[in-house]
Short mmCIF file of C-alpha atoms in Angstrom, two decimals:
data_model
loop_
_atom_site.label_atom_id
_atom_site.label_comp_id
_atom_site.label_asym_id
_atom_site.label_seq_id
_atom_site.Cartn_x
_atom_site.Cartn_y
_atom_site.Cartn_z
CA MET P 19 108.06 95.18 92.44
CA SER P 20 109.91 93.65 95.36
CA MET P 21 113.69 93.65 95.77
CA THR P 22 113.75 89.89 95.08
CA SER P 23 111.83 90.33 91.81
CA LYS P 24 114.18 93.08 90.64
CA PHE P 25 117.18 90.89 91.47
CA MET P 26 115.68 87.91 89.60
CA SER P 27 114.87 90.09 86.56
CA ARG P 28 118.40 91.46 86.44
CA ARG P 29 119.78 87.92 86.83
CA ALA P 30 117.55 86.68 84.00
CA VAL P 31 118.59 89.53 81.69
CA LEU P 32 122.28 89.07 82.52
CA GLY P 33 122.03 85.29 82.07
CA GLY P 34 120.26 85.70 78.73
CA THR P 35 122.86 88.20 77.53
CA LEU P 36 125.74 85.90 78.47
CA ALA P 37 124.06 82.91 76.83
CA ALA P 38 123.46 84.87 73.61
CA ALA P 39 127.08 86.01 73.55
CA ALA P 40 128.35 82.46 74.12
CA LEU P 41 126.23 80.78 71.43
CA PRO P 42 128.39 81.85 68.46
CA LEU P 43 131.51 80.66 70.31
CA VAL P 44 129.94 77.29 71.09
CA ALA P 45 128.72 76.91 67.51
CA GLN P 46 132.15 77.81 66.16
CA GLY P 47 133.82 75.29 68.48
CA GLN P 48 131.46 72.56 67.33
CA ASP P 49 132.06 73.50 63.71
CA GLU P 50 135.82 73.12 64.16
CA ARG P 51 135.46 69.64 65.66
CA ARG P 52 132.91 68.21 63.25
CA PRO P 53 134.24 66.13 60.38
CA ALA P 54 135.04 68.31 57.41
CA ASP P 55 132.82 67.30 54.53
CA PRO P 56 133.97 69.64 51.79
CA GLU P 57 132.41 69.57 48.40
CA ALA P 58 134.59 69.31 45.33
CA THR P 59 134.39 72.22 42.97
CA ASP P 60 135.22 72.28 39.29
CA ASP P 61 136.32 75.90 39.72
CA VAL P 62 139.70 75.02 41.26
CA ARG P 63 141.75 72.44 39.41
CA ILE P 64 145.51 72.23 39.47
CA ARG P 65 148.25 70.56 37.50
CA ILE P 66 151.34 69.22 39.27
CA GLY P 67 154.23 68.45 36.96
CA PHE P 68 157.58 66.83 37.80
CA ASN P 69 160.03 64.43 36.12
CA ASN P 70 158.05 64.69 32.84
CA LEU P 71 154.98 63.36 34.68
CA THR P 72 151.70 65.15 35.36
CA LEU P 73 148.98 64.88 37.96
CA THR P 74 145.75 66.86 38.00
CA ALA P 75 143.55 67.41 41.02
CA THR P 76 140.12 68.85 41.66
CA LEU P 77 140.21 70.84 44.87
CA PHE P 78 137.53 71.40 47.48
CA ASP P 79 136.04 74.80 48.23
CA ASN P 80 137.61 75.90 51.51
CA PRO P 81 139.73 78.83 52.76
CA THR P 82 142.99 76.82 52.62
CA VAL P 83 142.40 75.93 48.96
CA ARG P 84 141.61 79.54 48.10
CA ASP P 85 144.85 80.63 49.83
CA LEU P 86 146.87 78.02 47.89
CA ALA P 87 145.22 79.05 44.60
CA SER P 88 146.21 82.68 45.24
CA MET P 89 149.90 81.63 45.28
CA LEU P 90 149.86 79.77 41.96
CA PRO P 91 151.84 79.16 39.83
CA LEU P 92 154.64 77.79 42.00
CA ASN P 93 158.01 76.32 41.05
CA LEU P 94 159.25 74.29 44.01
CA LYS P 95 160.63 70.84 44.86
CA ILE P 96 158.78 67.55 45.41
CA GLU P 97 160.37 64.80 47.47
CA ASP P 98 159.64 61.45 49.08
CA TYR P 99 158.49 61.41 52.67
CA GLY P 100 158.03 58.08 54.38
CA ARG P 101 156.47 55.15 52.58
CA ASN P 102 153.14 56.69 51.68
CA GLU P 103 153.55 60.24 50.42
CA LYS P 104 155.50 62.91 48.62
CA ILE P 105 155.71 66.41 50.03
CA VAL P 106 156.17 69.89 48.64
CA HIS P 107 157.47 72.62 50.96
CA LEU P 108 155.42 75.77 50.35
CA PRO P 109 157.00 79.23 50.57
CA ARG P 110 154.67 80.17 53.44
CA LYS P 111 152.00 78.65 55.66
CA LEU P 112 148.42 78.66 54.42
CA THR P 113 145.33 79.72 56.35
CA GLU P 114 143.85 77.01 58.55
CA GLU P 115 140.50 78.76 58.85
CA GLY P 116 137.60 76.34 58.70
CA SER P 117 139.75 73.23 59.05
CA GLY P 118 138.51 70.24 60.95
CA ALA P 119 138.88 66.53 61.32
CA PHE P 120 137.91 64.40 58.35
CA GLY P 121 137.50 60.71 57.70
CA ASN P 122 137.75 58.39 54.74
CA GLU P 123 141.48 58.98 54.26
CA GLN P 124 142.65 57.23 51.10
CA PRO P 125 145.45 57.14 48.56
CA GLY P 126 144.99 59.91 46.03
CA ASP P 127 144.28 62.61 48.61
CA LEU P 128 146.03 65.97 48.37
CA CYS P 129 146.37 67.51 51.83
CA TYR P 130 147.96 70.41 53.66
CA PHE P 131 150.11 69.48 56.66
CA LYS P 132 149.36 72.22 59.20
CA PRO P 133 152.36 71.95 61.54
CA TRP P 134 155.00 72.47 58.83
CA GLY P 135 153.08 74.07 55.99
CA ASN P 136 153.71 71.36 53.39
CA LEU P 137 151.55 69.85 50.71
CA ALA P 138 151.19 66.11 51.31
CA LEU P 139 150.43 63.98 48.24
CA PHE P 140 149.35 60.51 49.37
CA TYR P 141 149.82 57.34 47.32
CA ALA P 142 149.21 54.84 50.15
CA ASP P 143 147.08 54.58 53.28
CA TYR P 144 147.54 57.29 55.88
CA ARG P 145 145.99 58.73 59.01
CA TRP P 146 147.07 61.97 60.69
CA ASP P 147 145.10 64.56 62.63
CA GLY P 148 147.17 67.59 61.56
CA LEU P 149 145.96 67.66 57.95
CA ILE P 150 143.50 69.66 55.89
CA ARG P 151 142.22 67.75 52.86
CA LEU P 152 142.53 70.00 49.82
CA GLY P 153 141.19 67.65 47.16
CA ARG P 154 141.71 64.44 45.21
CA PHE P 155 143.77 63.49 42.18
CA ASP P 156 141.59 63.16 39.11
CA ASN P 157 143.08 60.22 37.22
CA GLY P 158 145.08 58.23 39.71
CA PHE P 159 148.33 58.93 41.47
CA GLU P 160 150.83 56.67 39.69
CA PRO P 161 153.41 59.46 39.13
CA LEU P 162 153.78 59.69 42.93
CA LEU P 163 155.18 56.14 42.97
CA VAL P 164 158.36 57.31 41.19
CA ARG P 165 160.91 57.71 43.98
CA GLY P 166 163.21 60.73 44.14
CA GLU P 167 163.44 64.47 44.48
CA TYR P 168 162.47 66.68 41.52
CA PRO P 169 161.66 70.26 40.59
CA VAL P 170 157.87 70.60 40.53
CA ARG P 171 155.53 73.12 38.95
CA ILE P 172 152.06 73.59 40.41
CA GLU P 173 149.62 75.68 38.41
CA ARG P 174 145.92 76.33 38.12
CA ILE P 175 144.16 74.88 35.08
#
């Protein structure tokens, strides 16, 4: 085997090794950028109660939802934020593992706001890149239209 052949074989082996090592990183990067298309699960449902009003939501199966579910029940505060949502400040940030962009934003979405670690409960149109969609309200979102700040209880049902 000539010196050139040995050099080419080593180059091919090294190139193949580097490509194999990079594939999982490339795939992971693509996974993070693709639209999140979570599937709803009947396993995780929550009740949100405030001001003698109740909302229920069916949550998607993702790491952020599982982290939130591990914290329940919670007794916190719900308050108005802007003209399209109420927020609940969580006691700690949730995992953002597996999050990605999503489309089809609509009133009735329950989301996690990554930068500040809040739950965002939407009752009007919205668009924001820093969200993880957790699920949807089951029977409408009318209680969110009541303005004000209230104690809130969030529990698994």
